[in-house]
Amino acid sequence: MTVPTELTHDDALQTLRAHVTTHVALPGEPGYERCVPWNVAAAVTPAAVVLATTPEDVAGTVRFAAAHGFTVTVQATGHGAVGIGPRTILVQTSAMKHCTVDPRARTARVGAGARWQDVLDAATPHGLAPLCGSAPGVGVVGFLTGGGIGPLVRTVGASSDHVRGFEVVTGDGRLLRATPECNADLFWGLRGGKATLGIVTSVEIDLLPIAEFYGGALFFDGSDAAAVLRAWASWCVDLPETVNTSIAIQQLPPLPGVPEALAGRMTVAVRYTAVGDLAEGERLLAPMRAVASSLLDTVAVMAYAAIGAVHGDPVDPMPVTENQALLSSLPIEAVDALLAVAGPGSGSPQAIVELRMLGGALAREPRHRSAFCRRDAAFSLLTIGVAAPAIAATVVEHAGAVASAVAPWATGEQMPNFAPSYDPARPARVYTEDTLHWLAALADRYDPAGVLATGQVIRTVRG
Ligand SMILES: Cc1cc2nc3c(=O)[nH]c(=O)nc-3n(C[C@H](O)[C@H](O)[C@H](O)COP(=O)(O)OP(=O)(O)OC[C@H]3O[C@@H](n4cnc5c(N)ncnc54)[C@H](O)[C@@H]3O)c2cc1C
């Protein structure tokens, strides 16, 4: 981008405050620290932080950036942070966290800064379930613009399939509504395309009438990893769509919130949710309970409000590095390959190596198609490691070794929400060729000057 005025970037930034009605923080000023993401490993040093409170603040920032040669990106919680450099203005949405539930229509209207916990708090007293992911601390909009794979994914599909509409500021600074009937191309691209086309200011979602579920986790000692993983892989293939499960080899540090029985050692967690006939859900889990004696068994009938307890993801900010591989199948050979690289005695430095069973409703195209691809994978394999400076390189290298170990069963694809990065090879892993083409074409239309910038925006490649 060229700077279309005589002002330097520094001079121009001083005038940014005139374009918004909220707090703007330049480096070193109070409020600038709000750019620090949940994933503190991401280097985030924007030109300015706009603490947006209204859609107009977002639109004003985008228009200002276009006029002065900056790019703009957005952050709510920083759970999906990639680096942000000094030529980019950050729109920080966490103050826009309103959430209004309509219990009759079974919908919620949710601001761009809300976390899933905000929606759980507002919806579950009505017996209604928002389709969050494993961690209620994750942002609603960031999750939904990446598709959204939750603990009920096989039962309900991607959470973004349950979006009714968005309010969004597009890259050309317009505030638009996007629904299946209105700006349908934008509605298509915002569900899966992350911030490629615009900064969402609010979203309307369906709430499902699910008040409780049978679920939680069985934790086994690491020495039982081979028996548990092999049993899980053959057990899960026959499960009905009302049941969801994932399994994780965990090496959790002794931190607040980590049960003593699980800290500082290798354990295996079998996560489980069943809806509908809860007694049948209990019966279906019995074979896994019989594989070995568990260290801890938290599986019981739970209120939907407790859905975050199934995975028990970390809450406090930390430096993490992730990698994802989607698998087309999980034969015993794949399980053994995984155990060899990440199981007992492997020396794995990963905090979590997780397999989530997919399929079911996720594999079916929803009524309103979207830019979320990769519905047909059978399993997601995710490695999550602590990216502390002393071990970060080892963790990343080992994550590559895990990916190589399962390569014969991997599709070579990934999902937008997992392992975000600037890797130029990533878009082709996340999107089909058609989807990439259409997202780039829509970006030419809704962000012709290329104002929006994050690690994940899709643009036409110009020769
Ligand atoms: C502990 C943990 C558990 C997770 N569990 C799951 C899970 O179960 N299922 C799953 O699918 N994902 C999961 N994720 C991934 C998570 O959904 C993504 O990282 C998501 O992008 C986080 O959104 P955020 O707003 O919290 O993060 P942020 O870092 O604030 O945002 C990440 C990205 O989301 C997009 N975004 C955010 N706000 C907007 C906006 N207003 N308009 C347009 N785009 C926006 C942008 O591309 C932005 O760069 C998990 C991540 C963590 C760290």
PDB file of N, CA and C and ligand atoms in Angstrom, residues 37-39 58 73-82 84 91-93 111-116 132-151 159 167-169 190 193-202 311 313-315 320 322 354 356 372 382 384 415-420 453-457, ligand 1:
ATOM      1  N   PRO A  37      -2.070 -10.839  23.720  1.00  0.00           N
ATOM      2  CA  PRO A  37      -3.047 -11.909  23.478  1.00  0.00           C
ATOM      3  C   PRO A  37      -3.003 -13.015  24.522  1.00  0.00           C
ATOM      4  N   TRP A  38      -4.064 -13.839  24.540  1.00  0.00           N
ATOM      5  CA  TRP A  38      -4.081 -15.029  25.406  1.00  0.00           C
ATOM      6  C   TRP A  38      -2.863 -15.900  25.112  1.00  0.00           C
ATOM      7  N   ASN A  39      -2.591 -16.104  23.821  1.00  0.00           N
ATOM      8  CA  ASN A  39      -1.377 -16.844  23.452  1.00  0.00           C
ATOM      9  C   ASN A  39      -0.221 -15.851  23.437  1.00  0.00           C
ATOM     10  N   VAL A  58     -15.221   0.766  14.694  1.00  0.00           N
ATOM     11  CA  VAL A  58     -14.549  -0.180  13.792  1.00  0.00           C
ATOM     12  C   VAL A  58     -14.499   0.423  12.382  1.00  0.00           C
ATOM     13  N   THR A  73      -6.258  -5.086  11.782  1.00  0.00           N
ATOM     14  CA  THR A  73      -6.635  -6.436  12.171  1.00  0.00           C
ATOM     15  C   THR A  73      -7.474  -6.378  13.449  1.00  0.00           C
ATOM     16  N   VAL A  74      -7.994  -7.526  13.847  1.00  0.00           N
ATOM     17  CA  VAL A  74      -8.953  -7.571  14.951  1.00  0.00           C
ATOM     18  C   VAL A  74      -8.541  -8.646  15.952  1.00  0.00           C
ATOM     19  N   GLN A  75      -8.795  -8.352  17.212  1.00  0.00           N
ATOM     20  CA  GLN A  75      -8.546  -9.334  18.268  1.00  0.00           C
ATOM     21  C   GLN A  75      -9.609  -9.177  19.348  1.00  0.00           C
ATOM     22  N   ALA A  76     -10.134 -10.321  19.806  1.00  0.00           N
ATOM     23  CA  ALA A  76     -11.074 -10.294  20.929  1.00  0.00           C
ATOM     24  C   ALA A  76     -10.366 -10.791  22.185  1.00  0.00           C
ATOM     25  N   THR A  77      -9.922 -12.060  22.150  1.00  0.00           N
ATOM     26  CA  THR A  77      -9.260 -12.654  23.323  1.00  0.00           C
ATOM     27  C   THR A  77      -7.792 -12.972  23.087  1.00  0.00           C
ATOM     28  N   GLY A  78      -7.420 -13.141  21.804  1.00  0.00           N
ATOM     29  CA  GLY A  78      -6.047 -13.538  21.503  1.00  0.00           C
ATOM     30  C   GLY A  78      -5.813 -15.043  21.621  1.00  0.00           C
ATOM     31  N   HIS A  79      -6.887 -15.855  21.690  1.00  0.00           N
ATOM     32  CA  HIS A  79      -6.701 -17.319  21.696  1.00  0.00           C
ATOM     33  C   HIS A  79      -6.163 -17.807  20.352  1.00  0.00           C
ATOM     34  N   GLY A  80      -6.446 -17.067  19.298  1.00  0.00           N
ATOM     35  CA  GLY A  80      -5.977 -17.470  17.958  1.00  0.00           C
ATOM     36  C   GLY A  80      -4.957 -16.486  17.418  1.00  0.00           C
ATOM     37  N   ALA A  81      -4.161 -15.891  18.303  1.00  0.00           N
ATOM     38  CA  ALA A  81      -3.275 -14.803  17.872  1.00  0.00           C
ATOM     39  C   ALA A  81      -2.169 -15.292  16.953  1.00  0.00           C
ATOM     40  N   VAL A  82      -1.932 -14.495  15.918  1.00  0.00           N
ATOM     41  CA  VAL A  82      -0.698 -14.622  15.132  1.00  0.00           C
ATOM     42  C   VAL A  82      -0.014 -13.259  15.306  1.00  0.00           C
ATOM     43  N   ILE A  84       1.352  -9.496  15.006  1.00  0.00           N
ATOM     44  CA  ILE A  84       0.848  -8.258  14.409  1.00  0.00           C
ATOM     45  C   ILE A  84       1.994  -7.249  14.454  1.00  0.00           C
ATOM     46  N   VAL A  91      -7.868  -3.456  16.069  1.00  0.00           N
ATOM     47  CA  VAL A  91      -9.190  -3.204  16.653  1.00  0.00           C
ATOM     48  C   VAL A  91      -9.398  -4.245  17.752  1.00  0.00           C
ATOM     49  N   GLN A  92      -9.441  -3.790  19.000  1.00  0.00           N
ATOM     50  CA  GLN A  92      -9.622  -4.689  20.148  1.00  0.00           C
ATOM     51  C   GLN A  92     -11.112  -4.631  20.516  1.00  0.00           C
ATOM     52  N   THR A  93     -11.802  -5.776  20.396  1.00  0.00           N
ATOM     53  CA  THR A  93     -13.266  -5.758  20.514  1.00  0.00           C
ATOM     54  C   THR A  93     -13.790  -6.148  21.892  1.00  0.00           C
ATOM     55  N   GLY A 111     -22.221  -9.676  20.816  1.00  0.00           N
ATOM     56  CA  GLY A 111     -21.236  -8.696  20.362  1.00  0.00           C
ATOM     57  C   GLY A 111     -19.896  -9.338  20.047  1.00  0.00           C
ATOM     58  N   ALA A 112     -19.098  -8.616  19.250  1.00  0.00           N
ATOM     59  CA  ALA A 112     -17.832  -9.158  18.738  1.00  0.00           C
ATOM     60  C   ALA A 112     -16.838  -9.497  19.837  1.00  0.00           C
ATOM     61  N   GLY A 113     -16.998  -8.883  21.022  1.00  0.00           N
ATOM     62  CA  GLY A 113     -16.015  -9.134  22.070  1.00  0.00           C
ATOM     63  C   GLY A 113     -16.435 -10.185  23.071  1.00  0.00           C
ATOM     64  N   ALA A 114     -17.630 -10.770  22.896  1.00  0.00           N
ATOM     65  CA  ALA A 114     -18.115 -11.747  23.882  1.00  0.00           C
ATOM     66  C   ALA A 114     -17.339 -13.054  23.780  1.00  0.00           C
ATOM     67  N   ARG A 115     -17.172 -13.667  24.928  1.00  0.00           N
ATOM     68  CA  ARG A 115     -16.620 -15.024  24.995  1.00  0.00           C
ATOM     69  C   ARG A 115     -17.785 -15.992  25.104  1.00  0.00           C
ATOM     70  N   TRP A 116     -17.538 -17.270  24.838  1.00  0.00           N
ATOM     71  CA  TRP A 116     -18.628 -18.250  24.946  1.00  0.00           C
ATOM     72  C   TRP A 116     -19.195 -18.288  26.367  1.00  0.00           C
ATOM     73  N   CYS A 132     -20.729 -23.788  21.721  1.00  0.00           N
ATOM     74  CA  CYS A 132     -19.368 -23.316  21.951  1.00  0.00           C
ATOM     75  C   CYS A 132     -18.356 -24.420  21.630  1.00  0.00           C
ATOM     76  N   GLY A 133     -17.078 -24.050  21.740  1.00  0.00           N
ATOM     77  CA  GLY A 133     -16.021 -25.040  21.584  1.00  0.00           C
ATOM     78  C   GLY A 133     -15.647 -25.625  22.930  1.00  0.00           C
ATOM     79  N   SER A 134     -14.456 -26.212  22.977  1.00  0.00           N
ATOM     80  CA  SER A 134     -14.048 -26.891  24.209  1.00  0.00           C
ATOM     81  C   SER A 134     -13.775 -25.906  25.340  1.00  0.00           C
ATOM     82  N   ALA A 135     -13.385 -24.663  24.989  1.00  0.00           N
ATOM     83  CA  ALA A 135     -12.983 -23.694  26.021  1.00  0.00           C
ATOM     84  C   ALA A 135     -13.938 -22.509  26.027  1.00  0.00           C
ATOM     85  N   PRO A 136     -14.720 -22.319  27.102  1.00  0.00           N
ATOM     86  CA  PRO A 136     -15.665 -21.197  27.142  1.00  0.00           C
ATOM     87  C   PRO A 136     -14.997 -19.823  27.143  1.00  0.00           C
ATOM     88  N   GLY A 137     -13.690 -19.766  27.361  1.00  0.00           N
ATOM     89  CA  GLY A 137     -12.991 -18.480  27.337  1.00  0.00           C
ATOM     90  C   GLY A 137     -12.679 -17.980  25.940  1.00  0.00           C
ATOM     91  N   VAL A 138     -12.892 -18.829  24.931  1.00  0.00           N
ATOM     92  CA  VAL A 138     -12.616 -18.443  23.535  1.00  0.00           C
ATOM     93  C   VAL A 138     -13.684 -17.451  23.062  1.00  0.00           C
ATOM     94  N   GLY A 139     -13.315 -16.558  22.146  1.00  0.00           N
ATOM     95  CA  GLY A 139     -14.247 -15.570  21.621  1.00  0.00           C
ATOM     96  C   GLY A 139     -15.264 -16.184  20.666  1.00  0.00           C
ATOM     97  N   VAL A 140     -16.518 -15.710  20.756  1.00  0.00           N
ATOM     98  CA  VAL A 140     -17.601 -16.267  19.943  1.00  0.00           C
ATOM     99  C   VAL A 140     -17.349 -16.023  18.449  1.00  0.00           C
ATOM    100  N   VAL A 141     -17.022 -14.783  18.098  1.00  0.00           N
ATOM    101  CA  VAL A 141     -16.907 -14.453  16.675  1.00  0.00           C
ATOM    102  C   VAL A 141     -15.668 -15.085  16.044  1.00  0.00           C
ATOM    103  N   GLY A 142     -14.537 -15.030  16.752  1.00  0.00           N
ATOM    104  CA  GLY A 142     -13.332 -15.660  16.204  1.00  0.00           C
ATOM    105  C   GLY A 142     -13.562 -17.142  15.946  1.00  0.00           C
ATOM    106  N   PHE A 143     -14.256 -17.796  16.868  1.00  0.00           N
ATOM    107  CA  PHE A 143     -14.565 -19.230  16.762  1.00  0.00           C
ATOM    108  C   PHE A 143     -15.480 -19.490  15.561  1.00  0.00           C
ATOM    109  N   LEU A 144     -16.546 -18.685  15.452  1.00  0.00           N
ATOM    110  CA  LEU A 144     -17.548 -18.944  14.400  1.00  0.00           C
ATOM    111  C   LEU A 144     -17.025 -18.605  13.005  1.00  0.00           C
ATOM    112  N   THR A 145     -16.156 -17.593  12.903  1.00  0.00           N
ATOM    113  CA  THR A 145     -15.628 -17.270  11.575  1.00  0.00           C
ATOM    114  C   THR A 145     -14.638 -18.340  11.105  1.00  0.00           C
ATOM    115  N   GLY A 146     -14.232 -19.213  12.023  1.00  0.00           N
ATOM    116  CA  GLY A 146     -13.352 -20.324  11.637  1.00  0.00           C
ATOM    117  C   GLY A 146     -14.089 -21.649  11.532  1.00  0.00           C
ATOM    118  N   GLY A 147     -15.400 -21.627  11.539  1.00  0.00           N
ATOM    119  CA  GLY A 147     -16.189 -22.869  11.454  1.00  0.00           C
ATOM    120  C   GLY A 147     -16.702 -23.270  12.813  1.00  0.00           C
ATOM    121  N   GLY A 148     -15.776 -23.647  13.706  1.00  0.00           N
ATOM    122  CA  GLY A 148     -16.171 -23.957  15.076  1.00  0.00           C
ATOM    123  C   GLY A 148     -16.512 -25.424  15.267  1.00  0.00           C
ATOM    124  N   ILE A 149     -15.570 -26.128  15.910  1.00  0.00           N
ATOM    125  CA  ILE A 149     -15.718 -27.566  16.177  1.00  0.00           C
ATOM    126  C   ILE A 149     -15.885 -27.711  17.680  1.00  0.00           C
ATOM    127  N   GLY A 150     -17.085 -28.001  18.128  1.00  0.00           N
ATOM    128  CA  GLY A 150     -17.338 -28.064  19.565  1.00  0.00           C
ATOM    129  C   GLY A 150     -17.468 -29.481  20.079  1.00  0.00           C
ATOM    130  N   PRO A 151     -17.689 -29.632  21.388  1.00  0.00           N
ATOM    131  CA  PRO A 151     -17.821 -30.976  21.982  1.00  0.00           C
ATOM    132  C   PRO A 151     -19.066 -31.737  21.519  1.00  0.00           C
ATOM    133  N   SER A 159     -20.350 -25.259  14.358  1.00  0.00           N
ATOM    134  CA  SER A 159     -21.171 -24.242  15.035  1.00  0.00           C
ATOM    135  C   SER A 159     -21.566 -23.128  14.077  1.00  0.00           C
ATOM    136  N   GLU A 167     -23.512  -8.666  11.648  1.00  0.00           N
ATOM    137  CA  GLU A 167     -23.282  -7.256  11.332  1.00  0.00           C
ATOM    138  C   GLU A 167     -21.769  -7.170  11.140  1.00  0.00           C
ATOM    139  N   VAL A 168     -21.341  -6.503  10.077  1.00  0.00           N
ATOM    140  CA  VAL A 168     -19.912  -6.530   9.768  1.00  0.00           C
ATOM    141  C   VAL A 168     -19.471  -5.220   9.126  1.00  0.00           C
ATOM    142  N   VAL A 169     -18.259  -4.810   9.465  1.00  0.00           N
ATOM    143  CA  VAL A 169     -17.624  -3.691   8.755  1.00  0.00           C
ATOM    144  C   VAL A 169     -16.692  -4.314   7.726  1.00  0.00           C
ATOM    145  N   LEU A 190     -17.998 -15.245   5.501  1.00  0.00           N
ATOM    146  CA  LEU A 190     -17.667 -14.974   6.911  1.00  0.00           C
ATOM    147  C   LEU A 190     -17.684 -16.251   7.734  1.00  0.00           C
ATOM    148  N   GLY A 193     -14.152 -18.008   6.561  1.00  0.00           N
ATOM    149  CA  GLY A 193     -13.110 -17.151   5.982  1.00  0.00           C
ATOM    150  C   GLY A 193     -12.422 -16.243   6.977  1.00  0.00           C
ATOM    151  N   LYS A 194     -12.689 -16.433   8.286  1.00  0.00           N
ATOM    152  CA  LYS A 194     -12.121 -15.584   9.344  1.00  0.00           C
ATOM    153  C   LYS A 194     -12.338 -14.112   8.969  1.00  0.00           C
ATOM    154  N   ALA A 195     -11.312 -13.255   9.142  1.00  0.00           N
ATOM    155  CA  ALA A 195     -11.501 -11.814   8.914  1.00  0.00           C
ATOM    156  C   ALA A 195     -11.138 -11.409   7.473  1.00  0.00           C
ATOM    157  N   THR A 196     -11.224 -12.330   6.546  1.00  0.00           N
ATOM    158  CA  THR A 196     -10.856 -12.025   5.154  1.00  0.00           C
ATOM    159  C   THR A 196     -11.693 -10.891   4.572  1.00  0.00           C
ATOM    160  N   LEU A 197     -12.980 -10.865   4.877  1.00  0.00           N
ATOM    161  CA  LEU A 197     -13.880  -9.910   4.210  1.00  0.00           C
ATOM    162  C   LEU A 197     -14.279  -8.748   5.104  1.00  0.00           C
ATOM    163  N   GLY A 198     -14.158  -8.910   6.412  1.00  0.00           N
ATOM    164  CA  GLY A 198     -14.586  -7.810   7.270  1.00  0.00           C
ATOM    165  C   GLY A 198     -14.386  -8.120   8.739  1.00  0.00           C
ATOM    166  N   ILE A 199     -14.640  -7.089   9.541  1.00  0.00           N
ATOM    167  CA  ILE A 199     -14.591  -7.242  10.995  1.00  0.00           C
ATOM    168  C   ILE A 199     -16.031  -7.310  11.481  1.00  0.00           C
ATOM    169  N   VAL A 200     -16.397  -8.461  12.001  1.00  0.00           N
ATOM    170  CA  VAL A 200     -17.762  -8.681  12.488  1.00  0.00           C
ATOM    171  C   VAL A 200     -17.949  -7.856  13.758  1.00  0.00           C
ATOM    172  N   THR A 201     -19.082  -7.160  13.846  1.00  0.00           N
ATOM    173  CA  THR A 201     -19.346  -6.393  15.074  1.00  0.00           C
ATOM    174  C   THR A 201     -20.379  -7.104  15.955  1.00  0.00           C
ATOM    175  N   SER A 202     -21.293  -7.881  15.344  1.00  0.00           N
ATOM    176  CA  SER A 202     -22.159  -8.749  16.154  1.00  0.00           C
ATOM    177  C   SER A 202     -22.665  -9.902  15.299  1.00  0.00           C
ATOM    178  N   HIS A 311     -13.404 -30.879  28.408  1.00  0.00           N
ATOM    179  CA  HIS A 311     -11.995 -30.825  28.011  1.00  0.00           C
ATOM    180  C   HIS A 311     -11.116 -30.257  29.127  1.00  0.00           C
ATOM    181  N   ASP A 313      -9.894 -27.237  29.357  1.00  0.00           N
ATOM    182  CA  ASP A 313      -8.780 -26.511  28.733  1.00  0.00           C
ATOM    183  C   ASP A 313      -8.213 -25.467  29.688  1.00  0.00           C
ATOM    184  N   PRO A 314      -6.938 -25.085  29.472  1.00  0.00           N
ATOM    185  CA  PRO A 314      -6.355 -24.049  30.326  1.00  0.00           C
ATOM    186  C   PRO A 314      -7.066 -22.719  30.152  1.00  0.00           C
ATOM    187  N   VAL A 315      -7.157 -21.976  31.238  1.00  0.00           N
ATOM    188  CA  VAL A 315      -7.893 -20.713  31.240  1.00  0.00           C
ATOM    189  C   VAL A 315      -6.943 -19.512  31.127  1.00  0.00           C
ATOM    190  N   VAL A 320       1.680 -20.764  23.678  1.00  0.00           N
ATOM    191  CA  VAL A 320       1.429 -22.104  23.119  1.00  0.00           C
ATOM    192  C   VAL A 320       1.798 -22.148  21.636  1.00  0.00           C
ATOM    193  N   GLU A 322       0.786 -24.738  18.281  1.00  0.00           N
ATOM    194  CA  GLU A 322      -0.124 -25.830  17.886  1.00  0.00           C
ATOM    195  C   GLU A 322       0.236 -26.342  16.500  1.00  0.00           C
ATOM    196  N   GLU A 354      -3.952 -34.608  20.925  1.00  0.00           N
ATOM    197  CA  GLU A 354      -5.391 -34.886  21.016  1.00  0.00           C
ATOM    198  C   GLU A 354      -5.958 -35.378  19.688  1.00  0.00           C
ATOM    199  N   ARG A 356      -9.615 -35.857  17.968  1.00  0.00           N
ATOM    200  CA  ARG A 356     -11.074 -35.647  18.100  1.00  0.00           C
ATOM    201  C   ARG A 356     -11.756 -36.426  17.005  1.00  0.00           C
ATOM    202  N   PHE A 372     -16.383 -22.709   5.060  1.00  0.00           N
ATOM    203  CA  PHE A 372     -15.730 -23.697   5.926  1.00  0.00           C
ATOM    204  C   PHE A 372     -15.614 -25.007   5.152  1.00  0.00           C
ATOM    205  N   LEU A 382      -4.427 -32.884  17.021  1.00  0.00           N
ATOM    206  CA  LEU A 382      -3.906 -31.578  17.409  1.00  0.00           C
ATOM    207  C   LEU A 382      -2.785 -31.780  18.418  1.00  0.00           C
ATOM    208  N   ILE A 384      -0.494 -29.600  21.099  1.00  0.00           N
ATOM    209  CA  ILE A 384      -0.420 -28.305  21.774  1.00  0.00           C
ATOM    210  C   ILE A 384       0.760 -28.371  22.735  1.00  0.00           C
ATOM    211  N   MET A 415      -7.967 -27.058   9.550  1.00  0.00           N
ATOM    212  CA  MET A 415      -9.158 -26.217   9.742  1.00  0.00           C
ATOM    213  C   MET A 415      -8.734 -24.808  10.132  1.00  0.00           C
ATOM    214  N   PRO A 416      -9.570 -23.795   9.789  1.00  0.00           N
ATOM    215  CA  PRO A 416      -9.145 -22.413  10.011  1.00  0.00           C
ATOM    216  C   PRO A 416      -8.872 -22.058  11.468  1.00  0.00           C
ATOM    217  N   ASN A 417      -9.545 -22.704  12.407  1.00  0.00           N
ATOM    218  CA  ASN A 417      -9.395 -22.320  13.811  1.00  0.00           C
ATOM    219  C   ASN A 417      -8.149 -22.881  14.476  1.00  0.00           C
ATOM    220  N   PHE A 418      -7.526 -23.872  13.883  1.00  0.00           N
ATOM    221  CA  PHE A 418      -6.435 -24.546  14.587  1.00  0.00           C
ATOM    222  C   PHE A 418      -5.088 -24.219  13.938  1.00  0.00           C
ATOM    223  N   ALA A 419      -4.091 -23.980  14.792  1.00  0.00           N
ATOM    224  CA  ALA A 419      -2.713 -23.715  14.336  1.00  0.00           C
ATOM    225  C   ALA A 419      -2.633 -22.561  13.335  1.00  0.00           C
ATOM    226  N   PRO A 420      -3.183 -21.375  13.701  1.00  0.00           N
ATOM    227  CA  PRO A 420      -3.105 -20.243  12.769  1.00  0.00           C
ATOM    228  C   PRO A 420      -1.652 -19.833  12.536  1.00  0.00           C
ATOM    229  N   ALA A 453      -5.828  -7.172   7.457  1.00  0.00           N
ATOM    230  CA  ALA A 453      -4.625  -8.017   7.448  1.00  0.00           C
ATOM    231  C   ALA A 453      -4.546  -8.828   8.711  1.00  0.00           C
ATOM    232  N   THR A 454      -4.542 -10.127   8.584  1.00  0.00           N
ATOM    233  CA  THR A 454      -4.138 -11.015   9.674  1.00  0.00           C
ATOM    234  C   THR A 454      -3.417 -12.167   8.997  1.00  0.00           C
ATOM    235  N   GLY A 455      -3.005 -13.139   9.788  1.00  0.00           N
ATOM    236  CA  GLY A 455      -2.320 -14.279   9.189  1.00  0.00           C
ATOM    237  C   GLY A 455      -3.210 -15.080   8.265  1.00  0.00           C
ATOM    238  N   GLN A 456      -4.517 -14.863   8.378  1.00  0.00           N
ATOM    239  CA  GLN A 456      -5.412 -15.807   7.713  1.00  0.00           C
ATOM    240  C   GLN A 456      -6.223 -15.188   6.589  1.00  0.00           C
ATOM    241  N   VAL A 457      -6.019 -13.917   6.259  1.00  0.00           N
ATOM    242  CA  VAL A 457      -6.847 -13.346   5.205  1.00  0.00           C
ATOM    243  C   VAL A 457      -6.412 -13.908   3.849  1.00  0.00           C
TER     244      VAL A 457
HETATM  245  C1  LIG B   1      -7.629 -23.294  24.682  1.00  0.00           C
HETATM  246  C2  LIG B   1      -8.219 -23.251  23.286  1.00  0.00           C
HETATM  247  C3  LIG B   1      -9.281 -24.080  22.974  1.00  0.00           C
HETATM  248  C4  LIG B   1      -9.859 -24.044  21.692  1.00  0.00           C
HETATM  249  N1  LIG B   1     -10.888 -24.898  21.392  1.00  0.00           N
HETATM  250  C5  LIG B   1     -11.421 -24.874  20.162  1.00  0.00           C
HETATM  251  C6  LIG B   1     -12.475 -25.760  19.805  1.00  0.00           C
HETATM  252  O1  LIG B   1     -12.916 -26.572  20.617  1.00  0.00           O
HETATM  253  N2  LIG B   1     -12.973 -25.708  18.548  1.00  0.00           N
HETATM  254  C7  LIG B   1     -12.530 -24.798  17.632  1.00  0.00           C
HETATM  255  O2  LIG B   1     -13.061 -24.766  16.513  1.00  0.00           O
HETATM  256  N3  LIG B   1     -11.533 -23.947  17.937  1.00  0.00           N
HETATM  257  C8  LIG B   1     -10.967 -23.981  19.160  1.00  0.00           C
HETATM  258  N4  LIG B   1      -9.942 -23.143  19.455  1.00  0.00           N
HETATM  259  C9  LIG B   1      -9.464 -22.223  18.424  1.00  0.00           C
HETATM  260  C10 LIG B   1     -10.254 -20.908  18.478  1.00  0.00           C
HETATM  261  O3  LIG B   1     -11.587 -21.137  18.055  1.00  0.00           O
HETATM  262  C11 LIG B   1      -9.603 -19.911  17.520  1.00  0.00           C
HETATM  263  O4  LIG B   1      -8.290 -19.641  17.965  1.00  0.00           O
HETATM  264  C12 LIG B   1     -10.398 -18.615  17.428  1.00  0.00           C
HETATM  265  O5  LIG B   1      -9.907 -17.873  16.349  1.00  0.00           O
HETATM  266  C13 LIG B   1     -10.275 -17.800  18.692  1.00  0.00           C
HETATM  267  O6  LIG B   1     -11.040 -16.648  18.584  1.00  0.00           O
HETATM  268  P1  LIG B   1     -10.780 -15.477  19.639  1.00  0.00           P
HETATM  269  O7  LIG B   1     -11.607 -14.321  19.249  1.00  0.00           O
HETATM  270  O8  LIG B   1     -10.908 -16.033  20.996  1.00  0.00           O
HETATM  271  O9  LIG B   1      -9.238 -15.170  19.402  1.00  0.00           O
HETATM  272  P2  LIG B   1      -8.525 -13.917  18.731  1.00  0.00           P
HETATM  273  O10 LIG B   1      -7.072 -14.283  18.750  1.00  0.00           O
HETATM  274  O11 LIG B   1      -8.936 -12.667  19.365  1.00  0.00           O
HETATM  275  O12 LIG B   1      -9.022 -13.935  17.223  1.00  0.00           O
HETATM  276  C14 LIG B   1      -8.481 -14.911  16.347  1.00  0.00           C
HETATM  277  C15 LIG B   1      -8.904 -14.626  14.935  1.00  0.00           C
HETATM  278  O13 LIG B   1     -10.326 -14.750  14.817  1.00  0.00           O
HETATM  279  C16 LIG B   1     -10.795 -13.834  13.834  1.00  0.00           C
HETATM  280  N5  LIG B   1     -11.659 -12.848  14.492  1.00  0.00           N
HETATM  281  C17 LIG B   1     -11.714 -12.485  15.794  1.00  0.00           C
HETATM  282  N6  LIG B   1     -12.634 -11.517  15.974  1.00  0.00           N
HETATM  283  C18 LIG B   1     -13.158 -11.252  14.756  1.00  0.00           C
HETATM  284  C19 LIG B   1     -14.128 -10.328  14.269  1.00  0.00           C
HETATM  285  N7  LIG B   1     -14.750  -9.481  15.097  1.00  0.00           N
HETATM  286  N8  LIG B   1     -14.430 -10.336  12.955  1.00  0.00           N
HETATM  287  C20 LIG B   1     -13.813 -11.201  12.094  1.00  0.00           C
HETATM  288  N9  LIG B   1     -12.871 -12.073  12.490  1.00  0.00           N
HETATM  289  C21 LIG B   1     -12.548 -12.098  13.805  1.00  0.00           C
HETATM  290  C22 LIG B   1      -9.565 -13.144  13.263  1.00  0.00           C
HETATM  291  O14 LIG B   1      -9.103 -13.880  12.159  1.00  0.00           O
HETATM  292  C23 LIG B   1      -8.585 -13.235  14.415  1.00  0.00           C
HETATM  293  O15 LIG B   1      -7.237 -13.141  13.990  1.00  0.00           O
HETATM  294  C24 LIG B   1      -9.345 -23.165  20.718  1.00  0.00           C
HETATM  295  C25 LIG B   1      -8.251 -22.339  21.022  1.00  0.00           C
HETATM  296  C26 LIG B   1      -7.686 -22.387  22.301  1.00  0.00           C
HETATM  297  C27 LIG B   1      -6.495 -21.513  22.593  1.00  0.00           C
END
